[in-house]
Amino acid sequence: MEKNGWKTQWARLYESGKQRACFEIEYLLKKLTEVMGGGWQQEQFEHYKINFDDSKDGLSVWELIELIGNGQFSKGMDRQTVSMAINEVFNELILDVLKQGYMMKKGHRRKNWTERWFVLKPNIISYYVSEDLKDKKGDILLDENCCVESLPDKDGKKCLFLIKCFDKTFEISASDKKKKQEWIQAIHSTIHLLKLGSPPPHKEARQRRKELRKKLLAEQEELERQMKELQAANENKQQELETVRKKLEEAASRAAEEEKKRLQTQVELQARFSTELEREKLIRQQVEEQVAQKSSELEQYLQRVRELEDMYLKLQEALEDERQARQDEETVRKLQARLLEEESSKRADLEKWHLEQQQAIQATEAEKQGLESERGAKERALQEALAQLERLGREREQALEQYEGVKKKLEMATSKTKSWKDKVAQHEGLIRLIEPGSKNPHLITNWGPAAFTQAELEEREKSWKGKKSTE
């Protein structure tokens, strides 16, 4: 950014010097072109400014003559016109001549009209015999009290105008109306400037150009000072930039080394990462295989559990059948016990009657006759008891048959339970069957297996013996 500002200051300084040098040239060329009646070509002058040698502060007289003579700004003009234009510009800029030319003047004494060469300056109008300015005939002093008026044609004179001064009045006749108007305008402008106390236009323009040149010179000096400061700052910046450049080069070399190390580390990490990735892929593949195997085992296990659940339901049904068979067995056992009880009661009655009969036979023979009838009755009763005993035997046989059926059912249920128990044992022992308790050995009677235990039989023997001793 400072570099751009430095370039901008250089450009401004260059343009300031070049503009100061070309300003007066442009003004002079404009005046010459205006006097010669040509049109000012600004684009052509801009092109000339671009090619102007900026090392020059201006142009010498010979360079100016050469510039005008080559026809660049006086194209189509002859040498006489150019010479007249240079003289007129010289008169205006150097001799302060605002306007000059031939006009007729009326004399104050003889009142005759004589052609004179009039020269208008900022505060005076001088008139001569001819334009060589050798024979001066008089002056018209101008001040703020003077005035100029246009007069109508009279006495055969045309284009008349009047200049009134403090002590004299001058009648003048121009060659044509245009000249008349130009002179009236020029004199009127001069008197107006005298009233205002202002310098002539060319002097005012010269003063403005001088002030502008001073301003441009001051700006150029300021720009030169700023340029020196900028150059010093630029040198300091260059040194700082050189230092920074060296530091940046060192930092770049360090960065390159670090980048090299980083790339090497990155390659190593990448290789390690690739190895780890391959190992992780292998581990993942093994884990997936294990998961698949575990899934298969889980499916088998779930299938086994479902089979065990079905077996458990069937086992429950078998246990229910076994429980029902046990209930049937208990019912038959209770029925057998009741029949045995009745049999025991009948046997006791029979024993009692037998004892009574023997006692009766032994007691008296005499009562044999009386007892025959009683014995017959008892025999009949005994026959009836035997018949009842036979009936009870048949009922007992039926009960035994029912018991055998129940026993077969129980054995079937037990075998079925055992088979289910074996199956359950084969399936990792998830379910343990509830086995029935051990059975005590049954007693065997004349009519088959008894429906009571040894303890019950002993209890009943004691009861029977007690009853017998009581009798």
Short mmCIF file of C-alpha atoms in Angstrom, two decimals:
data_model
loop_
_atom_site.label_atom_id
_atom_site.label_comp_id
_atom_site.label_asym_id
_atom_site.label_seq_id
_atom_site.Cartn_x
_atom_site.Cartn_y
_atom_site.Cartn_z
CA MET A 1 0.00 0.00 0.00
CA GLU A 2 2.89 2.38 0.85
CA LYS A 3 4.56 1.37 -2.37
CA ASN A 4 1.48 2.44 -4.32
CA GLY A 5 1.40 5.75 -2.42
CA TRP A 6 5.09 6.30 -3.25
CA LYS A 7 4.38 5.72 -6.94
CA THR A 8 1.42 8.11 -6.75
CA GLN A 9 3.62 10.84 -5.21
CA TRP A 10 6.22 10.36 -7.95
CA ALA A 11 3.50 10.67 -10.58
CA ARG A 12 2.13 13.81 -8.93
CA LEU A 13 5.61 15.36 -8.74
CA TYR A 14 6.29 14.54 -12.39
CA GLU A 15 2.93 15.91 -13.52
CA SER A 16 3.38 19.07 -11.39
CA GLY A 17 6.74 19.95 -12.99
CA LYS A 18 5.51 19.07 -16.43
CA GLN A 19 2.29 21.06 -15.93
CA ARG A 20 4.19 24.13 -14.71
CA ALA A 21 6.46 24.02 -17.76
CA CYS A 22 3.62 23.48 -20.25
CA PHE A 23 1.22 26.01 -18.77
CA GLU A 24 2.89 29.11 -20.26
CA ILE A 25 3.48 27.33 -23.56
CA GLU A 26 -0.19 26.43 -23.78
CA TYR A 27 -1.25 30.05 -23.00
CA LEU A 28 1.12 31.51 -25.58
CA LEU A 29 0.05 29.04 -28.28
CA LYS A 30 -3.61 29.74 -27.54
CA LYS A 31 -3.07 33.51 -27.92
CA LEU A 32 -1.21 33.02 -31.21
CA THR A 33 -3.89 30.71 -32.55
CA GLU A 34 -6.59 33.16 -31.47
CA VAL A 35 -4.81 36.12 -33.17
CA MET A 36 -4.30 34.10 -36.35
CA GLY A 37 -8.00 33.31 -36.38
CA GLY A 38 -7.53 29.56 -36.10
CA GLY A 39 -9.21 27.05 -33.78
CA TRP A 40 -7.45 25.71 -30.72
CA GLN A 41 -6.77 21.97 -30.88
CA GLN A 42 -6.63 20.71 -27.29
CA GLU A 43 -6.12 17.04 -28.21
CA GLN A 44 -3.12 17.91 -30.33
CA PHE A 45 -1.60 19.91 -27.46
CA GLU A 46 -2.25 17.03 -25.03
CA HIS A 47 -0.33 14.76 -27.38
CA TYR A 48 2.47 17.38 -27.41
CA LYS A 49 2.45 17.46 -23.59
CA ILE A 50 2.88 13.70 -23.43
CA ASN A 51 5.98 13.87 -25.66
CA PHE A 52 7.35 16.98 -23.89
CA ASP A 53 10.78 16.58 -22.27
CA ASP A 54 10.01 16.84 -18.55
CA SER A 55 13.63 17.77 -17.73
CA LYS A 56 13.07 21.25 -19.26
CA ASP A 57 11.56 24.15 -17.32
CA GLY A 58 10.31 25.79 -20.55
CA LEU A 59 11.17 26.63 -24.17
CA SER A 60 13.79 28.96 -25.52
CA VAL A 61 12.89 31.58 -28.17
CA TRP A 62 14.40 29.49 -30.94
CA GLU A 63 12.53 26.37 -29.77
CA LEU A 64 9.29 28.36 -29.72
CA ILE A 65 9.97 29.73 -33.24
CA GLU A 66 10.74 26.17 -34.42
CA LEU A 67 7.53 24.88 -32.76
CA ILE A 68 5.45 27.56 -34.52
CA GLY A 69 7.36 27.25 -37.76
CA ASN A 70 6.90 23.50 -38.18
CA GLY A 71 3.18 24.15 -38.70
CA GLN A 72 1.94 21.86 -35.92
CA PHE A 73 -0.19 24.63 -34.38
CA SER A 74 -0.21 27.03 -37.42
CA LYS A 75 -1.32 24.67 -40.11
CA GLY A 76 -2.63 26.55 -43.19
CA MET A 77 -1.15 29.93 -42.12
CA ASP A 78 1.41 31.88 -44.18
CA ARG A 79 4.57 33.36 -42.68
CA GLN A 80 3.25 36.93 -42.75
CA THR A 81 0.16 35.97 -40.75
CA VAL A 82 2.29 34.11 -38.24
CA SER A 83 4.67 37.08 -37.97
CA MET A 84 1.78 39.49 -37.41
CA ALA A 85 0.32 37.20 -34.76
CA ILE A 86 3.67 37.01 -32.96
CA ASN A 87 3.98 40.82 -33.06
CA GLU A 88 0.48 41.27 -31.73
CA VAL A 89 1.02 38.79 -28.92
CA PHE A 90 4.34 40.47 -28.14
CA ASN A 91 2.66 43.86 -28.02
CA GLU A 92 -0.06 42.54 -25.73
CA LEU A 93 2.05 40.49 -23.35
CA ILE A 94 5.22 42.55 -23.28
CA LEU A 95 4.19 46.12 -24.28
CA ASP A 96 0.72 45.92 -22.62
CA VAL A 97 -1.00 46.77 -25.91
CA LEU A 98 -4.67 45.82 -25.62
CA LYS A 99 -5.67 46.83 -29.16
CA GLN A 100 -4.18 48.72 -32.11
CA GLY A 101 -5.15 49.66 -35.59
CA TYR A 102 -5.79 52.47 -38.12
CA MET A 103 -8.78 54.85 -37.57
CA MET A 104 -9.78 58.38 -38.59
CA LYS A 105 -9.52 61.12 -35.94
CA LYS A 106 -11.20 64.53 -36.03
CA GLY A 107 -8.88 67.43 -35.21
CA HIS A 108 -9.66 69.86 -32.41
CA ARG A 109 -8.54 73.00 -34.21
CA ARG A 110 -9.01 72.46 -37.92
CA LYS A 111 -11.84 69.93 -37.50
CA ASN A 112 -10.40 67.87 -40.28
CA TRP A 113 -10.24 64.03 -40.34
CA THR A 114 -6.82 62.43 -40.35
CA GLU A 115 -5.86 58.76 -40.38
CA ARG A 116 -3.87 57.78 -37.36
CA TRP A 117 -2.44 54.51 -35.87
CA PHE A 118 -4.13 54.05 -32.49
CA VAL A 119 -2.57 51.96 -29.70
CA LEU A 120 -4.76 51.10 -26.65
CA LYS A 121 -2.96 50.43 -23.38
CA PRO A 122 -4.41 49.89 -19.88
CA ASN A 123 -4.64 53.64 -19.05
CA ILE A 124 -3.85 55.48 -22.27
CA ILE A 125 -4.60 55.59 -25.99
CA SER A 126 -1.69 56.79 -28.11
CA TYR A 127 -1.97 57.65 -31.79
CA TYR A 128 0.81 57.83 -34.37
CA VAL A 129 1.23 58.83 -37.95
CA SER A 130 1.92 55.23 -38.94
CA GLU A 131 2.26 51.82 -37.41
CA ASP A 132 6.02 52.10 -37.18
CA LEU A 133 5.40 54.16 -34.02
CA LYS A 134 8.08 56.70 -34.95
CA ASP A 135 5.97 59.88 -35.12
CA LYS A 136 3.70 60.14 -32.12
CA LYS A 137 0.90 62.73 -32.44
CA GLY A 138 -0.73 62.54 -29.02
CA ASP A 139 -2.24 60.61 -26.14
CA ILE A 140 -5.73 60.12 -24.72
CA LEU A 141 -5.42 59.63 -20.98
CA LEU A 142 -8.01 57.25 -19.62
CA ASP A 143 -9.39 57.18 -16.08
CA GLU A 144 -12.55 56.13 -14.25
CA ASN A 145 -14.31 59.39 -15.35
CA CYS A 146 -13.91 58.68 -19.06
CA CYS A 147 -16.58 57.12 -21.19
CA VAL A 148 -17.13 55.94 -24.74
CA GLU A 149 -20.27 56.47 -26.82
CA SER A 150 -21.42 55.44 -30.25
CA LEU A 151 -22.36 58.28 -32.65
CA PRO A 152 -24.58 58.22 -35.69
CA ASP A 153 -23.12 58.74 -39.10
CA LYS A 154 -22.70 62.42 -40.10
CA ASP A 155 -20.82 64.62 -42.55
CA GLY A 156 -20.19 61.62 -44.76
CA LYS A 157 -18.40 59.74 -41.96
CA LYS A 158 -19.52 56.37 -40.83
CA CYS A 159 -18.86 54.13 -37.82
CA LEU A 160 -18.35 57.02 -35.47
CA PHE A 161 -17.84 56.87 -31.71
CA LEU A 162 -16.92 59.41 -29.05
CA ILE A 163 -14.39 59.22 -26.23
CA LYS A 164 -15.16 61.70 -23.44
CA CYS A 165 -12.38 62.57 -21.00
CA PHE A 166 -12.16 65.08 -18.17
CA ASP A 167 -10.95 67.95 -20.32
CA LYS A 168 -11.27 66.79 -23.92
CA THR A 169 -13.58 64.88 -26.24
CA PHE A 170 -12.33 62.80 -29.18
CA GLU A 171 -14.35 61.83 -32.24
CA ILE A 172 -13.09 58.74 -34.07
CA SER A 173 -14.27 56.88 -37.14
CA ALA A 174 -13.60 53.17 -37.60
CA SER A 175 -13.22 51.48 -40.94
CA ASP A 176 -16.32 49.30 -40.45
CA LYS A 177 -18.93 48.48 -37.89
CA LYS A 178 -17.07 45.45 -36.61
CA LYS A 179 -13.94 47.50 -35.91
CA LYS A 180 -16.09 50.18 -34.33
CA GLN A 181 -17.74 47.68 -32.00
CA GLU A 182 -14.41 46.07 -31.13
CA TRP A 183 -12.83 49.42 -30.22
CA ILE A 184 -15.84 50.57 -28.21
CA GLN A 185 -15.86 47.28 -26.33
CA ALA A 186 -12.07 47.39 -25.72
CA ILE A 187 -12.14 51.01 -24.48
CA HIS A 188 -15.20 50.40 -22.35
CA SER A 189 -13.54 47.31 -20.76
CA THR A 190 -10.39 49.34 -20.06
CA ILE A 191 -12.34 52.17 -18.38
CA HIS A 192 -14.35 49.63 -16.38
CA LEU A 193 -11.14 47.99 -15.14
CA LEU A 194 -9.80 51.44 -14.18
CA LYS A 195 -12.99 52.08 -12.18
CA LEU A 196 -12.58 48.76 -10.43
CA GLY A 197 -8.87 49.26 -9.94
CA SER A 198 -8.18 45.90 -11.57
CA PRO A 199 -5.17 45.20 -13.78
CA PRO A 200 -5.59 44.45 -17.47
CA PRO A 201 -6.85 40.98 -18.38
CA HIS A 202 -3.52 39.78 -19.67
CA LYS A 203 -1.75 41.06 -16.55
CA GLU A 204 -4.43 39.53 -14.35
CA ALA A 205 -4.07 36.30 -16.25
CA ARG A 206 -0.31 36.63 -15.93
CA GLN A 207 -0.69 37.18 -12.18
CA ARG A 208 -2.98 34.16 -11.91
CA ARG A 209 -0.50 32.13 -13.90
CA LYS A 210 2.28 33.40 -11.65
CA GLU A 211 0.32 32.50 -8.53
CA LEU A 212 -0.51 29.15 -10.08
CA ARG A 213 3.18 28.63 -10.86
CA LYS A 214 4.03 29.52 -7.25
CA LYS A 215 1.37 27.17 -6.02
CA LEU A 216 2.62 24.43 -8.33
CA LEU A 217 6.20 25.16 -7.21
CA ALA A 218 5.16 24.97 -3.55
CA GLU A 219 3.30 21.74 -4.27
CA GLN A 220 6.34 20.45 -6.10
CA GLU A 221 8.59 21.35 -3.17
CA GLU A 222 6.10 19.73 -0.79
CA LEU A 223 5.98 16.72 -3.05
CA GLU A 224 9.77 16.62 -3.17
CA ARG A 225 9.86 16.78 0.62
CA GLN A 226 7.26 14.06 0.84
CA MET A 227 9.20 12.11 -1.76
CA LYS A 228 12.35 12.35 0.35
CA GLU A 229 10.40 11.24 3.42
CA LEU A 230 8.81 8.47 1.39
CA GLN A 231 12.19 7.45 0.01
CA ALA A 232 13.63 7.37 3.53
CA ALA A 233 10.58 5.46 4.75
CA ASN A 234 10.84 3.25 1.69
CA GLU A 235 14.50 2.53 2.42
CA ASN A 236 13.59 1.69 6.01
CA LYS A 237 10.74 -0.44 4.75
CA GLN A 238 13.09 -2.08 2.26
CA GLN A 239 15.47 -2.90 5.11
CA GLU A 240 12.59 -4.16 7.21
CA LEU A 241 11.28 -6.12 4.23
CA GLU A 242 14.74 -7.56 3.65
CA THR A 243 14.89 -8.57 7.30
CA VAL A 244 11.39 -9.98 7.09
CA ARG A 245 12.33 -11.74 3.82
CA LYS A 246 15.32 -13.37 5.50
CA LYS A 247 13.16 -14.38 8.42
CA LEU A 248 10.54 -15.68 6.00
CA GLU A 249 13.23 -17.65 4.13
CA GLU A 250 14.44 -19.11 7.42
CA ALA A 251 10.85 -19.81 8.43
CA ALA A 252 10.23 -21.31 4.99
CA SER A 253 13.27 -23.58 5.35
CA ARG A 254 12.14 -24.58 8.83
CA ALA A 255 8.63 -25.06 7.50
CA ALA A 256 10.03 -27.18 4.66
CA GLU A 257 11.93 -29.31 7.17
CA GLU A 258 8.85 -29.58 9.36
CA GLU A 259 6.75 -30.36 6.29
CA LYS A 260 9.25 -33.06 5.32
CA LYS A 261 9.12 -34.51 8.82
CA ARG A 262 5.35 -34.19 8.82
CA LEU A 263 5.11 -35.99 5.47
CA GLN A 264 7.44 -38.71 6.72
CA THR A 265 5.40 -39.02 9.91
CA GLN A 266 2.24 -39.01 7.83
CA VAL A 267 3.62 -41.83 5.63
CA GLU A 268 4.57 -43.82 8.71
CA LEU A 269 1.20 -43.15 10.32
CA GLN A 270 -0.51 -44.06 7.07
CA ALA A 271 1.41 -47.34 6.87
CA ARG A 272 0.63 -48.02 10.52
CA PHE A 273 -2.95 -47.08 9.96
CA SER A 274 -3.13 -49.42 6.94
CA THR A 275 -1.69 -52.25 9.05
CA GLU A 276 -4.10 -51.47 11.87
CA LEU A 277 -6.92 -51.27 9.36
CA GLU A 278 -6.04 -54.67 7.88
CA ARG A 279 -5.78 -56.15 11.37
CA GLU A 280 -9.06 -54.55 12.34
CA LYS A 281 -10.67 -55.94 9.18
CA LEU A 282 -9.33 -59.41 10.06
CA ILE A 283 -10.56 -59.06 13.66
CA ARG A 284 -13.90 -57.78 12.41
CA GLN A 285 -14.15 -60.75 10.02
CA GLN A 286 -13.35 -63.12 12.89
CA VAL A 287 -15.86 -61.37 15.12
CA GLU A 288 -18.46 -61.58 12.34
CA GLU A 289 -17.72 -65.30 11.99
CA GLN A 290 -18.00 -65.71 15.76
CA VAL A 291 -21.22 -63.69 15.74
CA ALA A 292 -22.54 -65.88 12.94
CA GLN A 293 -21.51 -69.00 14.89
CA LYS A 294 -23.03 -67.63 18.07
CA SER A 295 -26.15 -66.74 16.12
CA SER A 296 -26.30 -70.30 14.82
CA GLU A 297 -25.72 -71.63 18.34
CA LEU A 298 -28.35 -69.24 19.64
CA GLU A 299 -30.78 -70.49 17.02
CA GLN A 300 -29.98 -74.08 18.03
CA TYR A 301 -30.30 -73.14 21.68
CA LEU A 302 -33.63 -71.42 21.04
CA GLN A 303 -34.74 -74.49 19.08
CA ARG A 304 -33.62 -76.66 22.00
CA VAL A 305 -35.47 -74.40 24.44
CA ARG A 306 -38.61 -74.65 22.31
CA GLU A 307 -38.22 -78.44 22.25
CA LEU A 308 -37.68 -78.43 26.02
CA GLU A 309 -40.77 -76.27 26.45
CA ASP A 310 -42.75 -78.79 24.37
CA MET A 311 -41.21 -81.61 26.40
CA TYR A 312 -42.03 -79.71 29.58
CA LEU A 313 -45.67 -79.40 28.50
CA LYS A 314 -45.78 -83.09 27.63
CA LEU A 315 -44.05 -83.89 30.95
CA GLN A 316 -46.64 -81.84 32.77
CA GLU A 317 -49.32 -83.85 31.00
CA ALA A 318 -47.53 -87.10 31.99
CA LEU A 319 -47.23 -85.87 35.60
CA GLU A 320 -50.89 -84.98 35.53
CA ASP A 321 -51.65 -88.51 34.29
CA GLU A 322 -49.40 -89.94 37.02
CA ARG A 323 -51.12 -87.81 39.65
CA GLN A 324 -54.50 -88.97 38.40
CA ALA A 325 -53.26 -92.59 38.47
CA ARG A 326 -52.01 -92.08 42.03
CA GLN A 327 -55.39 -90.65 42.99
CA ASP A 328 -57.08 -93.69 41.40
CA GLU A 329 -54.62 -95.96 43.18
CA GLU A 330 -55.34 -94.21 46.48
CA THR A 331 -59.05 -94.61 45.89
CA VAL A 332 -58.63 -98.33 45.15
CA ARG A 333 -56.36 -98.67 48.17
CA LYS A 334 -58.97 -97.01 50.38
CA LEU A 335 -61.62 -99.33 48.92
CA GLN A 336 -59.36 -102.35 49.51
CA ALA A 337 -58.69 -101.22 53.07
CA ARG A 338 -62.41 -100.85 53.70
CA LEU A 339 -63.02 -104.36 52.24
CA LEU A 340 -60.23 -105.78 54.38
CA GLU A 341 -61.68 -104.06 57.36
CA GLU A 342 -65.05 -105.62 56.67
CA GLU A 343 -63.32 -108.96 56.01
CA SER A 344 -61.46 -108.67 59.28
CA SER A 345 -64.70 -107.80 61.03
CA LYS A 346 -66.46 -110.76 59.47
CA ARG A 347 -63.52 -113.02 60.27
CA ALA A 348 -63.63 -111.83 63.87
CA ASP A 349 -67.37 -112.58 63.97
CA LEU A 350 -66.71 -115.99 62.48
CA GLU A 351 -63.99 -116.70 65.01
CA LYS A 352 -66.28 -115.55 67.72
CA TRP A 353 -69.08 -117.74 66.53
CA HIS A 354 -66.67 -120.66 66.14
CA LEU A 355 -65.46 -120.22 69.69
CA GLU A 356 -68.96 -119.94 70.97
CA GLN A 357 -69.86 -123.10 69.06
CA GLN A 358 -66.89 -125.01 70.45
CA GLN A 359 -67.65 -123.74 73.94
CA ALA A 360 -71.23 -124.74 73.48
CA ILE A 361 -70.24 -128.22 72.25
CA GLN A 362 -67.73 -128.66 75.06
CA ALA A 363 -70.00 -127.20 77.73
CA THR A 364 -72.81 -129.54 77.53
CA GLU A 365 -73.56 -132.46 75.50
CA ALA A 366 -76.92 -132.16 76.97
CA GLU A 367 -77.62 -129.04 75.25
CA LYS A 368 -76.60 -130.69 71.99
CA GLN A 369 -80.16 -131.19 70.99
CA GLY A 370 -81.05 -127.58 71.83
CA LEU A 371 -78.05 -126.30 70.27
CA GLU A 372 -78.49 -128.31 67.08
CA SER A 373 -81.17 -125.96 66.09
CA GLU A 374 -79.07 -123.07 67.23
CA ARG A 375 -76.09 -124.58 65.45
CA GLY A 376 -78.16 -125.01 62.37
CA ALA A 377 -79.13 -121.45 62.64
CA LYS A 378 -75.53 -120.51 63.20
CA GLU A 379 -74.50 -122.75 60.36
CA ARG A 380 -76.98 -121.02 58.23
CA ALA A 381 -75.61 -117.79 59.51
CA LEU A 382 -72.18 -119.18 58.80
CA GLN A 383 -73.27 -120.16 55.33
CA GLU A 384 -74.61 -116.72 54.85
CA ALA A 385 -71.35 -115.34 56.21
CA LEU A 386 -69.44 -117.61 53.86
CA ALA A 387 -71.64 -116.48 51.02
CA GLN A 388 -70.98 -112.91 52.07
CA LEU A 389 -67.30 -113.80 52.36
CA GLU A 390 -67.37 -115.26 48.87
CA ARG A 391 -69.12 -112.15 47.66
CA LEU A 392 -66.50 -110.04 49.40
CA GLY A 393 -63.85 -112.24 47.76
CA ARG A 394 -65.36 -111.58 44.39
CA GLU A 395 -65.51 -107.88 45.16
CA ARG A 396 -61.91 -108.13 46.34
CA GLU A 397 -60.96 -109.81 43.06
CA GLN A 398 -62.70 -107.02 41.18
CA ALA A 399 -60.82 -104.54 43.33
CA LEU A 400 -57.62 -106.41 42.57
CA GLU A 401 -58.40 -106.29 38.89
CA GLN A 402 -59.05 -102.54 39.19
CA TYR A 403 -55.83 -102.29 41.19
CA GLU A 404 -53.96 -104.21 38.50
CA GLY A 405 -55.39 -101.82 35.86
CA VAL A 406 -54.42 -98.82 37.94
CA LYS A 407 -51.01 -100.38 38.57
CA LYS A 408 -50.51 -100.90 34.84
CA LYS A 409 -51.52 -97.30 34.24
CA LEU A 410 -49.11 -96.24 36.97
CA GLU A 411 -46.33 -98.35 35.47
CA MET A 412 -47.09 -96.88 32.05
CA ALA A 413 -47.04 -93.36 33.52
CA THR A 414 -43.83 -94.21 35.39
CA SER A 415 -42.18 -95.54 32.24
CA LYS A 416 -43.37 -92.53 30.31
CA THR A 417 -42.06 -90.27 33.08
CA LYS A 418 -38.77 -92.13 33.05
CA SER A 419 -38.48 -91.76 29.27
CA TRP A 420 -39.18 -88.03 29.56
CA LYS A 421 -36.72 -87.86 32.43
CA ASP A 422 -34.06 -89.45 30.22
CA LYS A 423 -34.83 -87.00 27.44
CA VAL A 424 -34.60 -84.09 29.84
CA ALA A 425 -31.32 -85.42 31.20
CA GLN A 426 -29.99 -85.50 27.64
CA HIS A 427 -30.87 -81.80 27.18
CA GLU A 428 -28.25 -80.49 29.63
CA GLY A 429 -30.44 -81.20 32.66
CA LEU A 430 -32.48 -77.97 32.43
CA ILE A 431 -35.50 -79.64 34.03
CA ARG A 432 -35.46 -82.13 36.86
CA LEU A 433 -38.45 -84.45 37.18
CA ILE A 434 -40.14 -84.83 40.51
CA GLU A 435 -39.96 -88.57 41.22
CA PRO A 436 -42.48 -90.30 43.42
CA GLY A 437 -41.29 -91.43 46.83
CA SER A 438 -40.10 -94.94 47.55
CA LYS A 439 -42.77 -97.53 48.12
CA ASN A 440 -42.81 -99.93 51.12
CA PRO A 441 -43.19 -103.61 50.27
CA HIS A 442 -46.82 -104.81 50.27
CA LEU A 443 -48.03 -107.69 52.29
CA ILE A 444 -49.30 -110.80 50.56
CA THR A 445 -52.49 -112.40 51.86
CA ASN A 446 -54.46 -115.48 50.81
CA TRP A 447 -56.35 -113.30 48.44
CA GLY A 448 -53.33 -111.50 46.97
CA PRO A 449 -51.40 -108.37 47.84
CA ALA A 450 -52.82 -106.61 50.90
CA ALA A 451 -53.98 -103.05 50.84
CA PHE A 452 -52.35 -102.30 54.19
CA THR A 453 -48.84 -102.16 55.61
CA GLN A 454 -47.11 -104.33 58.19
CA ALA A 455 -47.60 -101.72 60.87
CA GLU A 456 -51.32 -101.57 60.17
CA LEU A 457 -51.48 -105.37 60.33
CA GLU A 458 -49.65 -105.43 63.66
CA GLU A 459 -52.01 -102.76 64.99
CA ARG A 460 -54.97 -104.80 63.92
CA GLU A 461 -53.54 -108.01 65.46
CA LYS A 462 -53.11 -106.20 68.74
CA SER A 463 -56.68 -104.95 68.52
CA TRP A 464 -57.99 -108.45 67.72
CA LYS A 465 -56.00 -110.05 70.56
CA GLY A 466 -57.29 -107.44 72.95
CA LYS A 467 -60.85 -108.15 71.93
CA LYS A 468 -60.28 -111.93 72.26
CA SER A 469 -58.81 -111.64 75.77
CA THR A 470 -61.77 -109.49 76.76
CA GLU A 471 -64.21 -112.21 75.76
#
